[in-house]
PDB file of C-alpha atoms in Angstrom:
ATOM      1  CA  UNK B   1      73.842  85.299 124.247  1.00  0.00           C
ATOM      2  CA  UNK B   2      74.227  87.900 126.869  1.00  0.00           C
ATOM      3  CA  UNK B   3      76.192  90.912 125.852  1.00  0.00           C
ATOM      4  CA  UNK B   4      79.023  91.149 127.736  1.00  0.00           C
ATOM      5  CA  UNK B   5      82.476  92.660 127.771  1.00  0.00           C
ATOM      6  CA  UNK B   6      85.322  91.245 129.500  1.00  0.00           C
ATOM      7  CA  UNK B   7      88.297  93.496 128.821  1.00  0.00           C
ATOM      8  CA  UNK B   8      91.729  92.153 127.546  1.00  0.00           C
ATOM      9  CA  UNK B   9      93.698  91.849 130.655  1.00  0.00           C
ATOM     10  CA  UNK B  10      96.723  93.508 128.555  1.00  0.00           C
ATOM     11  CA  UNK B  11      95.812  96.703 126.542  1.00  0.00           C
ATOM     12  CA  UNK B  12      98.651  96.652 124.586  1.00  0.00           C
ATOM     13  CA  UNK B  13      98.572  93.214 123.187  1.00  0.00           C
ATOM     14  CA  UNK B  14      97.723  93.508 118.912  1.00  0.00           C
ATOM     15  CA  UNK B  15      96.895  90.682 116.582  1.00  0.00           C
ATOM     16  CA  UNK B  16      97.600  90.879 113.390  1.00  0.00           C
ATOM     17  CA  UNK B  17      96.030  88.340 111.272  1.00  0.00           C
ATOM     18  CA  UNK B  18      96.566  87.074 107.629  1.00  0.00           C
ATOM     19  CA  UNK B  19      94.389  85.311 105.459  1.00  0.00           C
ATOM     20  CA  UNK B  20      94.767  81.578 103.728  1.00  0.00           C
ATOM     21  CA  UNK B  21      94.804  81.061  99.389  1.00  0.00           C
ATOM     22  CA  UNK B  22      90.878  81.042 100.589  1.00  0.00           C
ATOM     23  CA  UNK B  23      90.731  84.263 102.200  1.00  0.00           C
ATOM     24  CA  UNK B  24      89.728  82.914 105.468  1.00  0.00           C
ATOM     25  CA  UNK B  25      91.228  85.239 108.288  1.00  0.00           C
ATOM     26  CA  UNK B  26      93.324  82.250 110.331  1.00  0.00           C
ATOM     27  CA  UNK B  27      96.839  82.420 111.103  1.00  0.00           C
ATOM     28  CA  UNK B  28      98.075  85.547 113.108  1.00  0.00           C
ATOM     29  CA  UNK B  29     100.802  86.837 115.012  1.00  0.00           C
ATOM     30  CA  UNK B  30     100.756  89.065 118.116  1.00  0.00           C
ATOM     31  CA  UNK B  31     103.117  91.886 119.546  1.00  0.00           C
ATOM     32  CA  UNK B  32     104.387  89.856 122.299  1.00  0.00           C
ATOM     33  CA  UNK B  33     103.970  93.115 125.021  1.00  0.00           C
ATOM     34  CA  UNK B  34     105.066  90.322 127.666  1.00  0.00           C
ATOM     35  CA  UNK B  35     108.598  89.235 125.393  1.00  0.00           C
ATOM     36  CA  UNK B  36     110.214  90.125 128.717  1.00  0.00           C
ATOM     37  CA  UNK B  37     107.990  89.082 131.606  1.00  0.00           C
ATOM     38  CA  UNK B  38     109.555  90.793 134.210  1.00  0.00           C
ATOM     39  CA  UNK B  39     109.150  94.362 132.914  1.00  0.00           C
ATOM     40  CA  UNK B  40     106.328  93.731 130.986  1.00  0.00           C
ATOM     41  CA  UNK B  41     103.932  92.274 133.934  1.00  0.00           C
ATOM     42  CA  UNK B  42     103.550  96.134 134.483  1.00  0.00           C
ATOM     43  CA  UNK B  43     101.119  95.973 131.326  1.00  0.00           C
ATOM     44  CA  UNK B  44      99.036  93.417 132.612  1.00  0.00           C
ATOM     45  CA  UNK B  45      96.053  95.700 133.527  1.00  0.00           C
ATOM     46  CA  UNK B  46      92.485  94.539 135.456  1.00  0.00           C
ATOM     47  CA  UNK B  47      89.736  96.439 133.966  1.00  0.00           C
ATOM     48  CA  UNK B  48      85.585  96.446 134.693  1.00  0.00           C
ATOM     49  CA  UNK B  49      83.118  93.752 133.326  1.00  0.00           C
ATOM     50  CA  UNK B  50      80.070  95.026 131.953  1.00  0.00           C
ATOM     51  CA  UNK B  51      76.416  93.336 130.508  1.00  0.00           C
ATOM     52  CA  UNK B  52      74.273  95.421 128.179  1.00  0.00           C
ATOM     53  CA  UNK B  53      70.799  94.622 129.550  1.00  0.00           C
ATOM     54  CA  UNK B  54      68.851  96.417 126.974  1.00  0.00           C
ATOM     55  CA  UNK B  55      70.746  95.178 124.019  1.00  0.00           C
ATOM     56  CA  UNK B  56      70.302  91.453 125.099  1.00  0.00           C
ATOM     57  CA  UNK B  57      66.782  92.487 125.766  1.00  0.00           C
ATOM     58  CA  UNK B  58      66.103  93.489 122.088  1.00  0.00           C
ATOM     59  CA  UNK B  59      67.967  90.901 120.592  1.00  0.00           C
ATOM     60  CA  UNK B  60      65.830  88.466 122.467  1.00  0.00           C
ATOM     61  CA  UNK B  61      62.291  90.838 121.549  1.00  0.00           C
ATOM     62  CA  UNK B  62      63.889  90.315 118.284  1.00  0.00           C
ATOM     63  CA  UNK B  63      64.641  86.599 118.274  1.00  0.00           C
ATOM     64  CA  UNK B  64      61.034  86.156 119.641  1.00  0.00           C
ATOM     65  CA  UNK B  65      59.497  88.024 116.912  1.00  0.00           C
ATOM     66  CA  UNK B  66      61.597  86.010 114.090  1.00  0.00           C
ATOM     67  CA  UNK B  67      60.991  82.508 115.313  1.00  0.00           C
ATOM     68  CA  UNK B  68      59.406  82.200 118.818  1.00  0.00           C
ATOM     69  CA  UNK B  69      56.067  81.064 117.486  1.00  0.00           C
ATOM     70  CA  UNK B  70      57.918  77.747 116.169  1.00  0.00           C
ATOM     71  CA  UNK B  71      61.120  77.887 118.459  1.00  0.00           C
ATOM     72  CA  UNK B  72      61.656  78.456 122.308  1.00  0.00           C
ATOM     73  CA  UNK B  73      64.343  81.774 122.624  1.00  0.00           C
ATOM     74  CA  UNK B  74      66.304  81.125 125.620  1.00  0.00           C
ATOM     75  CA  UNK B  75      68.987  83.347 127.248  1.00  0.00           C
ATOM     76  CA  UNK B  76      72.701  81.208 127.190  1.00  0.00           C
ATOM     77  CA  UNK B  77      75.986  82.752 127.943  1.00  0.00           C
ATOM     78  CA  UNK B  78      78.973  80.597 127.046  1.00  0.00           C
ATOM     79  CA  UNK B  79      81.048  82.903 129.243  1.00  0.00           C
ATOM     80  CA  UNK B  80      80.205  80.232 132.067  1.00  0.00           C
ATOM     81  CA  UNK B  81      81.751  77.354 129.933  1.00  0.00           C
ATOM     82  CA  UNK B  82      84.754  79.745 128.756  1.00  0.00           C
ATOM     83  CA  UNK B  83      85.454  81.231 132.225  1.00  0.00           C
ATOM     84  CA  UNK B  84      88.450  79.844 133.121  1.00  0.00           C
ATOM     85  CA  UNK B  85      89.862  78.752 129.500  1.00  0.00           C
ATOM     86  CA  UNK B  86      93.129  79.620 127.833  1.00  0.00           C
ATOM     87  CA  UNK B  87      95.717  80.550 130.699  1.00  0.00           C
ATOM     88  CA  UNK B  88      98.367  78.768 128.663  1.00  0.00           C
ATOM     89  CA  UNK B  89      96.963  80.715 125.564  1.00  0.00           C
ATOM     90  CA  UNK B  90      97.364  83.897 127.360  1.00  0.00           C
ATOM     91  CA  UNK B  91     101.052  83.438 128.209  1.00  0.00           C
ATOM     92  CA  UNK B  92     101.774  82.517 124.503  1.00  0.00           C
ATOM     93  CA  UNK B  93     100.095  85.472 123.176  1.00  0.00           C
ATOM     94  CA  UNK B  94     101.414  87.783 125.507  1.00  0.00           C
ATOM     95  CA  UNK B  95     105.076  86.365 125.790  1.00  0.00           C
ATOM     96  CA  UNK B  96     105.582  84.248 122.535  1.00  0.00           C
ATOM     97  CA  UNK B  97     105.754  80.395 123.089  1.00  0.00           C
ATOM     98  CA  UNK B  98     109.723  80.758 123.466  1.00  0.00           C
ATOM     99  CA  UNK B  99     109.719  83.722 125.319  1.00  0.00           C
ATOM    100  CA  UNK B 100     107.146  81.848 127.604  1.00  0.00           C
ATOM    101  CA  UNK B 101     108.799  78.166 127.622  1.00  0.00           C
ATOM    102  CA  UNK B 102     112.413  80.005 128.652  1.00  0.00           C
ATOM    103  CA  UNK B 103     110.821  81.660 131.239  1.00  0.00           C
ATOM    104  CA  UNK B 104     109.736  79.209 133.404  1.00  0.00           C
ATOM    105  CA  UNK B 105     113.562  77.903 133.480  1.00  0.00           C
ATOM    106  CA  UNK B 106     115.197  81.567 133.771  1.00  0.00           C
ATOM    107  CA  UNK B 107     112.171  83.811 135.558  1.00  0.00           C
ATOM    108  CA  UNK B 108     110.092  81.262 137.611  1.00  0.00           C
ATOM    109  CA  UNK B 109     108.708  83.088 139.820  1.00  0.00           C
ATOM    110  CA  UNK B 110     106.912  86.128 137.664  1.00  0.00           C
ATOM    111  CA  UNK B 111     105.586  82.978 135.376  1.00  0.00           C
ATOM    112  CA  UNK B 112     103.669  82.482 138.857  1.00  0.00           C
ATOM    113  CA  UNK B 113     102.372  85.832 139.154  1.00  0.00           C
ATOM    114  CA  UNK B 114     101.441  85.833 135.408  1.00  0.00           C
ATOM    115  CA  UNK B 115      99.362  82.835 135.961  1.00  0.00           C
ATOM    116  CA  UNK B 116      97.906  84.283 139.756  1.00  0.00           C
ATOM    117  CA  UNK B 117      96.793  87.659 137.887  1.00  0.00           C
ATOM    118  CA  UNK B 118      95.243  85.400 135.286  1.00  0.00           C
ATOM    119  CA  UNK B 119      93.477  83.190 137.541  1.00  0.00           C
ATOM    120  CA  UNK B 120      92.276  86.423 140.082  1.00  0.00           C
ATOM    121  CA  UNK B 121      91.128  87.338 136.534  1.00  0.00           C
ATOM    122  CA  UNK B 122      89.360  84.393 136.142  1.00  0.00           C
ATOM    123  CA  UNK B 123      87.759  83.974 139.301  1.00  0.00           C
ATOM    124  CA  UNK B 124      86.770  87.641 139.578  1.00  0.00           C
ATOM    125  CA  UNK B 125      84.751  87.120 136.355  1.00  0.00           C
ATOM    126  CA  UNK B 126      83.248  84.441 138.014  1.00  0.00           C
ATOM    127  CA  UNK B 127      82.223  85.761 141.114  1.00  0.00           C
ATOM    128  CA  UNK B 128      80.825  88.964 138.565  1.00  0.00           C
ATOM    129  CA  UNK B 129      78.490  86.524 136.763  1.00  0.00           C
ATOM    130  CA  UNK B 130      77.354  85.246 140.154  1.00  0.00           C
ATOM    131  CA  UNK B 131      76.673  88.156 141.557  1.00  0.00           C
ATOM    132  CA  UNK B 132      74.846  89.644 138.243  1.00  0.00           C
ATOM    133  CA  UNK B 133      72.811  86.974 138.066  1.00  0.00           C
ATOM    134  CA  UNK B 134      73.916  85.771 134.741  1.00  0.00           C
ATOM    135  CA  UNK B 135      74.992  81.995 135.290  1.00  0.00           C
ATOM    136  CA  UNK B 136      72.739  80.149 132.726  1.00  0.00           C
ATOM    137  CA  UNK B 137      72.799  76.357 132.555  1.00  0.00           C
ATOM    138  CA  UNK B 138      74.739  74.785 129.819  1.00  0.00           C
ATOM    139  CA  UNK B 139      73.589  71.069 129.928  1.00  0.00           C
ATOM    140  CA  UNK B 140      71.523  70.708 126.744  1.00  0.00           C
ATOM    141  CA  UNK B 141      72.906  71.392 123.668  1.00  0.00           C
ATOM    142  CA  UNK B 142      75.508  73.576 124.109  1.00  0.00           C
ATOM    143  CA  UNK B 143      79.267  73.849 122.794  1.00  0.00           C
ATOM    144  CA  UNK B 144      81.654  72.346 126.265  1.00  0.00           C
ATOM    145  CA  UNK B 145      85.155  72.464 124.496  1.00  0.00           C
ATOM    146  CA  UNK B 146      87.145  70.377 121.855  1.00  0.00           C
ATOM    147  CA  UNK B 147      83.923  69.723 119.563  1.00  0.00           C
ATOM    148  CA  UNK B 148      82.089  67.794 122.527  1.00  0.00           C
ATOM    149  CA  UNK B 149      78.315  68.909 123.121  1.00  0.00           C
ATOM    150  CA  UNK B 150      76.974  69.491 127.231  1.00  0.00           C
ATOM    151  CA  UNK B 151      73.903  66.620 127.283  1.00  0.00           C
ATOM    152  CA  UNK B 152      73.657  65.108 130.484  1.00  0.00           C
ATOM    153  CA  UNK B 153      70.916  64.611 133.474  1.00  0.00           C
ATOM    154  CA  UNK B 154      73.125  64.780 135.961  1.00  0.00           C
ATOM    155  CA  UNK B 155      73.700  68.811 135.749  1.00  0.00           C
ATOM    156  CA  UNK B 156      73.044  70.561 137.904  1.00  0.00           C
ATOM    157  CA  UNK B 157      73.091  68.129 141.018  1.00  0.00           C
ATOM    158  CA  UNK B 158      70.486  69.717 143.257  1.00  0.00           C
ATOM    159  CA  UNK B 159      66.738  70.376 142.954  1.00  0.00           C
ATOM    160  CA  UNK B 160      66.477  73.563 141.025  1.00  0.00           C
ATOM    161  CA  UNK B 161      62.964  75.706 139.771  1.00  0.00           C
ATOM    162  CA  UNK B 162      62.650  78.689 137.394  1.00  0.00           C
ATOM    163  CA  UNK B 163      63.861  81.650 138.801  1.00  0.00           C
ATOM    164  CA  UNK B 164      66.963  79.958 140.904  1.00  0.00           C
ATOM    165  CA  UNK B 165      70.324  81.204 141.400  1.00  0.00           C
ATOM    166  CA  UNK B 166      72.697  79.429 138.933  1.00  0.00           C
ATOM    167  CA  UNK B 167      76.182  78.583 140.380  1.00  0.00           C
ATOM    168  CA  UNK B 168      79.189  77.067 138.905  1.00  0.00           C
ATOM    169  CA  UNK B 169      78.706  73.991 140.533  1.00  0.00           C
ATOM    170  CA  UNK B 170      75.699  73.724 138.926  1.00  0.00           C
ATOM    171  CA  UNK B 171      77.496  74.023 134.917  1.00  0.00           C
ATOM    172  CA  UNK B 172      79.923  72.313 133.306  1.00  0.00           C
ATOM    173  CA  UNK B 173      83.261  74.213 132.543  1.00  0.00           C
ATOM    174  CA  UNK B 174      86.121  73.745 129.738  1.00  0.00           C
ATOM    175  CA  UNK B 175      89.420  74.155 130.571  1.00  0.00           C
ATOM    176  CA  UNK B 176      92.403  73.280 128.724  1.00  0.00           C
ATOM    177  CA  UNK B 177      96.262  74.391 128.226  1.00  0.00           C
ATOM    178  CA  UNK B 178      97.232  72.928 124.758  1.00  0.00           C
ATOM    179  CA  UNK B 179      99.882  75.141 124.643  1.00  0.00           C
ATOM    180  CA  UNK B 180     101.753  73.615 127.523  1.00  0.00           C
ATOM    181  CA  UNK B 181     102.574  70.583 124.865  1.00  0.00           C
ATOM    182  CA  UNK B 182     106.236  70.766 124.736  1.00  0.00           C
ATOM    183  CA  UNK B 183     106.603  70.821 128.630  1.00  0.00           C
ATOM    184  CA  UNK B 184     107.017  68.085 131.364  1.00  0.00           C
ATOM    185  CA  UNK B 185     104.189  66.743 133.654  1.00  0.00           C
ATOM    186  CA  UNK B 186     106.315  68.226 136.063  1.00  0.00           C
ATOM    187  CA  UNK B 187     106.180  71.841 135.002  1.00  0.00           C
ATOM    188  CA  UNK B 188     102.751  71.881 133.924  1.00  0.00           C
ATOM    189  CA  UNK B 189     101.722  70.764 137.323  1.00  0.00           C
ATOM    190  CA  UNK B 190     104.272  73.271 138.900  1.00  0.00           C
ATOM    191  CA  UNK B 191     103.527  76.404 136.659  1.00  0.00           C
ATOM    192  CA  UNK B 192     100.047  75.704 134.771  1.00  0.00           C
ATOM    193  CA  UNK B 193      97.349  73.184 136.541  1.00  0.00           C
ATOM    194  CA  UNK B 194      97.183  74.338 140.276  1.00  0.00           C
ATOM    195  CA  UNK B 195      95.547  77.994 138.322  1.00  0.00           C
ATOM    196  CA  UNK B 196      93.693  75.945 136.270  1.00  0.00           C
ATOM    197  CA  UNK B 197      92.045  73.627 139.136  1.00  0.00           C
ATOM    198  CA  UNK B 198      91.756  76.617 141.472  1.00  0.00           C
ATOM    199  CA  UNK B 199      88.386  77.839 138.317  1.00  0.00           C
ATOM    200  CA  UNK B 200      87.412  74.408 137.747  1.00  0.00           C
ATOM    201  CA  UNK B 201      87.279  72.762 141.460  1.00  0.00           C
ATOM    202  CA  UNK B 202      84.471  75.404 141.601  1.00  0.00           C
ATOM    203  CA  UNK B 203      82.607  73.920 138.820  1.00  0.00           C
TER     204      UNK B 203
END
C-alpha cells in the first residue's frame, strides 16, 4: 500500500471502543462533536494529505527481498476504491444516528453543508491522488466493497501502457450509505445520493 494520511475532517471526534467475551476490539461509541450540527459544523476542519515516498519505498525493497523471487510486489492503494465511501458514516459518527436522522427534519439545510464539506473532502482527495500520481488500478484481485472482489476486463476502458496516468475513470469505486436505512427514498435522494454520485459519476 502507499502510505498515506488523510486527516480526520473533525479533530475533535474520539472513539472509544470496547471489546467482545473474545477480546476482539468491535463495538464503540464516539463523542458526537456534531450532537448539534449547527454550532458544531465550526469543528469540521480541512487539513493537508500527505504520501511517505520513502517509507512505501522500503516497504516495497522489503517486500521484494522477502518474496519477490517467487511473487510479483506491486504498488496498490485502496484509497482509490475508498475515496468517496462513508458520507452517511461520517454524519453518524459525528452527530449520533438520532442527532443526525432529526436533523434533516429540524436543520435541513446545515445537513447540506455537512454533506458539501464532506464531498469537497472527497473530491479534493481525489484530485490529490491525481495529481500525485498515485491512482493504481484495482481490477484484479482487489477488495471493491461488501465482500465482492474487482476481476473484470473491461477496466480501465481505454488503451493503457506502463507508465500511464491512472484516472478514476479508469478504477472501480465503492460507495455506500448503510446508515441511511431508516430513511425514505425521498430523503436519501434529497440529503445523501446527489454527494455520493457527484465522487462516483467520476469513476
Amino acid at each position: 500500500q502507499w502510505d498515506i494520511t488523510r486527516p480526520e475532517i473533525c479533530p475533535d471526534l474520539k472513539i472509544t471502543k470496547v471489546a467482545d467475551a473474545t477480546g476482539r476490539m468491535l463495538g464503540y461509541e464516539t463523542n458526537r462533536p456534531l450532537a448539534d450540527l449547527k454550532s458544531g459544523m465550526a469543528k469540521l476542519e480541512r487539513r493537508e494529505f500527505s504520501v511517505d515516498r520513502n517509507l512505501t519505498a522500503r516497504k516495497m525493497q522489503a517486500f521484494n527481498a522477502a518474496f519477490g523471487d517467487i511473487l510479483p510486489v506491486k504498488l496498490v492503494n485502496e484509497h482509490v476504491t475508498r475515496v468517496g465511501n462513508g458520507m452517511a458514516q461520517k454524519a453518524v459518527k459525528l452527530m449520533g444516528m438520532d442527532n443526525f436522522y432529526i436533523a434533516m427534519l429540524d436543520d435541513p439545510a446545515n445537513v447540506h453543508r455537512f454533506f458539501k464539506f464532506v464531498a469537497d473532502e472527497a473530491e479534493d482527495f481525489m484530485n490529490w491522488l491525481i495529481e500525485e500520481d498515485l491512482f493504481c488500478l484495482n481490477n484484479g484481485e482487489f477488495w471493491c466493497g461488501s465482500g465482492s472482489i474487482a476481476y473484470t476486463d473491461e477496466l480501465p476502458r481505454r488503451e493503457t501502457k506502463d507508465g500511464d496516468k491512472y484516472l478514476p475513470e479508469d478504477c472501480w469505486c465503492f460507495i455506500e450509505a448503510q446508515e441511511a436505512v431508516g430513511i425514505s427514498n425521498e430523503m436519501f435522494a434529497e440529503f445523501i445520493f446527489p454527494y455520493m454520485e457527484r465522487i462516483a459519476s467520476r469513476f
